[in-house]
Amino acid sequence: MSDDLLQPSIGKMVSAPRKMPWRVQSQLWVAFFGGIAAVTTIAILNARRLGLDRRKQWLMAGAGAVAFGVLLALWLRQPPAPTFIDFARGSRELRLIGRVIAVVLFLLHALLQKPADAHYRVFAKGDYASLWGPGIAATFLIGSLQSLLIIGLAWWVRS
Amino acid sequence: MTTSYEHARTLLSLGRAEEALETLADAPEVDEPEWWRAHASALLVLDRYEDAARSALEGLECAPEHPYLLDALAAARLGLEDLAGAEEAILAALRVDAEDPDLLTRYAHVVATARQLDKAEKLVVRALAIDPENTFALHMHALIATARDDPREAIARSRELLRHVPESAFGHAILGTVHSQEGDVDDAADHLRRAVVLDPYDDDVADAARKARVASHWLLWPLRPLNKFGAAPVWIAAVALIYSLRAMKMRTAAGVLGLVWLTYCVYSWVVPPLVRRLTRRT
């Protein structure tokens, strides 16, 4: 009896031991404290750990780039200031808006990771790696790099 | 007279795998495939996958096409994350009997682990068409819905499992997990508690039950929106509300709301650890 369902479909792939992924929910804190670039980096790294396809990884990167562009555009509309420090202080609203954009971006990243994460939980007996170390590193390193880049660029244009 | 493997099978059905192994060791009827089957099953229950695979292979030496020894081999290889090897074994079993719902479901488990959820779904549906009350197939059916991130379907399928097997720890565990992901903390706590009563040996379920019990505590009642909608949307809503009040020149209202929100945040950090301690003591 030829039966498509009972044909082998797995193949001799050697399932390389992948690194354990991070909890999707924990990435919220990276978004909140670290911002757009930090949360996008962590989300893409996690997408690889979860084995998400390339298309979704590019989608994450693209969404991150758009968010970055929006934030940069908002900073470019800031009034000029005598010194870089004054300019960097900016408005409180703008900082908050940056945070909101990052959290919305997190929601999108989370949505993209959700199906693979659900599969991991159910069929890979999913334990999770701790996000504390990488999350704090991303928050400080990538977070400050992003601020420097956006604010520096805006200041350079505005002054 | 009952044979050692019949006795072992009874012990296994009671969840006493260690004793089953001892019984089998006392009377090693090594030319009986059923002895090997019971032996491998007991090792599988104890998560000793390497030993289980070895046992199944030895049994296959005396009964090369025994479908349930091949099934045990597939299960062991699945535990060892050798998906291709598991597929090879279970397909060999299905060549002997393509209409066996347990074997079809095992194959579904293998392909589901390899992320082929559509194929897994079709295999389970076929198994259920042959035997609509097969516990293993009903369980897998619910698991696949959970892995698909389809809570509604997962709840419906777990209920279906519980309708046939009201005492299914799996059914309650899946229902509890899905409810807790959906933020329905009371239902989650209830089903996970029942799952623990039915199967006290599953540490993961016990852990989930403890968390659900904490989340459903009356002191954490104010945090239910966070469970229901997630922390990010609630935060965005709060910020949006505070700033729209400000934009409408209602600075006092915005200030008060800001203060309430801050208190709420502090509450959400401070109280859960306290409740965890409280529930641990009682």
Coordinates of N, CA and C in Angstrom, one line a residue, chain A residues 16-76:
Chain A
A16 N 21.9 19.1 15.6 CA 23.0 19.7 16.4 C 22.4 20.2 17.7
P17 N 23.0 20.0 18.8 CA 22.5 20.5 20.1 C 22.4 22.0 20.0
R18 N 21.2 22.5 19.9 CA 21.0 24.0 19.9 C 21.1 24.5 21.3
K19 N 21.5 25.8 21.4 CA 21.5 26.5 22.7 C 20.0 26.6 23.2
M20 N 19.9 26.6 24.5 CA 18.5 26.8 25.0 C 18.1 28.2 24.8
P21 N 16.8 28.3 24.4 CA 16.3 29.7 24.2 C 16.0 30.5 25.5
W22 N 15.7 31.7 25.3 CA 15.3 32.6 26.5 C 13.8 32.6 26.5
R23 N 13.3 32.9 27.7 CA 11.8 33.1 27.7 C 11.4 34.4 27.0
V24 N 10.4 34.3 26.2 CA 9.9 35.4 25.4 C 9.5 36.6 26.3
Q25 N 8.8 36.3 27.4 CA 8.3 37.3 28.2 C 9.4 38.2 28.8
S26 N 10.6 37.5 29.2 CA 11.6 38.2 29.8 C 12.2 39.3 28.9
Q27 N 12.0 39.2 27.6 CA 12.6 40.2 26.7 C 12.0 41.5 26.8
L28 N 10.8 41.5 27.5 CA 10.1 42.8 27.7 C 11.0 43.8 28.5
W29 N 11.8 43.3 29.4 CA 12.6 44.1 30.3 C 13.8 44.7 29.5
V30 N 14.3 43.9 28.5 CA 15.4 44.4 27.7 C 14.8 45.5 26.8
A31 N 13.6 45.4 26.3 CA 13.0 46.4 25.5 C 12.8 47.7 26.4
F32 N 12.3 47.5 27.6 CA 12.0 48.6 28.5 C 13.3 49.4 28.8
F33 N 14.3 48.7 29.3 CA 15.5 49.4 29.7 C 16.5 49.6 28.6
G34 N 16.6 48.7 27.7 CA 17.7 48.7 26.7 C 17.3 49.4 25.4
G35 N 16.0 49.4 25.1 CA 15.6 50.0 23.8 C 15.5 49.2 22.6
I36 N 15.3 49.8 21.5 CA 15.0 49.2 20.2 C 16.1 48.2 19.8
A37 N 17.3 48.7 19.7 CA 18.4 47.9 19.2 C 18.7 46.7 20.1
A38 N 18.6 46.9 21.4 CA 18.9 45.8 22.3 C 17.9 44.7 22.2
V39 N 16.6 45.1 22.2 CA 15.6 44.1 22.2 C 15.5 43.3 20.8
T40 N 15.9 44.1 19.8 CA 15.9 43.4 18.5 C 17.0 42.4 18.4
T41 N 18.2 42.8 18.9 CA 19.3 41.9 18.9 C 19.0 40.6 19.7
I42 N 18.4 40.8 20.9 CA 18.1 39.6 21.7 C 17.0 38.8 21.0
A43 N 16.0 39.4 20.4 CA 15.0 38.7 19.8 C 15.5 37.9 18.6
I44 N 16.4 38.4 17.8 CA 16.9 37.7 16.7 C 17.8 36.5 17.2
L45 N 18.6 36.8 18.2 CA 19.4 35.7 18.7 C 18.5 34.6 19.2
N46 N 17.4 34.9 19.9 CA 16.5 33.9 20.4 C 15.8 33.2 19.2
A47 N 15.5 33.9 18.2 CA 14.9 33.3 17.0 C 15.8 32.2 16.4
R48 N 17.1 32.5 16.4 CA 18.0 31.5 16.0 C 18.0 30.3 16.9
R49 N 17.9 30.5 18.2 CA 17.9 29.4 19.1 C 16.7 28.6 19.0
L50 N 15.6 29.3 18.6 CA 14.3 28.5 18.5 C 14.2 27.9 17.1
G51 N 15.2 28.2 16.2 CA 15.1 27.6 14.9 C 14.1 28.3 14.0
L52 N 13.8 29.6 14.2 CA 12.9 30.3 13.3 C 13.5 30.5 11.9
D53 N 12.7 30.5 10.9 CA 13.3 30.6 9.5 C 13.8 32.0 9.3
R54 N 14.7 32.1 8.3 CA 15.4 33.3 7.9 C 14.4 34.5 7.7
R55 N 13.3 34.2 7.1 CA 12.3 35.3 6.7 C 11.9 36.0 8.0
K56 N 11.6 35.3 9.0 CA 11.1 35.9 10.2 C 12.2 36.7 10.9
Q57 N 13.5 36.2 10.8 CA 14.6 36.9 11.4 C 14.8 38.2 10.7
W58 N 14.6 38.2 9.3 CA 14.7 39.5 8.6 C 13.6 40.4 8.9
L59 N 12.4 39.8 9.1 CA 11.3 40.7 9.5 C 11.5 41.4 10.8
M60 N 12.2 40.7 11.8 CA 12.5 41.3 13.1 C 13.5 42.4 12.9
A61 N 14.5 42.1 12.1 CA 15.5 43.1 11.8 C 14.9 44.3 11.1
G62 N 14.0 44.1 10.2 CA 13.4 45.2 9.4 C 12.5 46.0 10.4
A63 N 11.7 45.4 11.2 CA 10.9 46.1 12.2 C 11.8 46.9 13.1
G64 N 12.9 46.4 13.5 CA 13.8 47.1 14.4 C 14.4 48.3 13.7
A65 N 14.7 48.2 12.4 CA 15.2 49.3 11.6 C 14.2 50.4 11.4
V66 N 13.0 50.0 11.2 CA 11.9 51.0 11.0 C 11.7 51.8 12.3
A67 N 11.7 51.0 13.5 CA 11.5 51.7 14.8 C 12.7 52.6 15.0
F68 N 13.9 52.2 14.7 CA 15.1 53.0 14.8 C 14.9 54.3 14.0
G69 N 14.5 54.1 12.8 CA 14.2 55.3 11.9 C 13.2 56.3 12.5
V70 N 12.2 55.7 13.0 CA 11.1 56.6 13.6 C 11.7 57.4 14.8
L71 N 12.5 56.7 15.6 CA 13.0 57.4 16.8 C 14.0 58.5 16.4
L72 N 14.8 58.1 15.4 CA 15.8 59.1 14.9 C 15.1 60.3 14.3
A73 N 14.0 60.1 13.5 CA 13.3 61.2 13.0 C 12.8 62.1 14.1
L74 N 12.3 61.5 15.2 CA 11.8 62.3 16.3 C 12.9 63.1 16.9
W75 N 14.0 62.5 17.1 CA 15.2 63.3 17.6 C 15.6 64.4 16.7
L76 N 15.5 64.2 15.4 CA 15.9 65.2 14.4 C 15.0 66.4 14.5

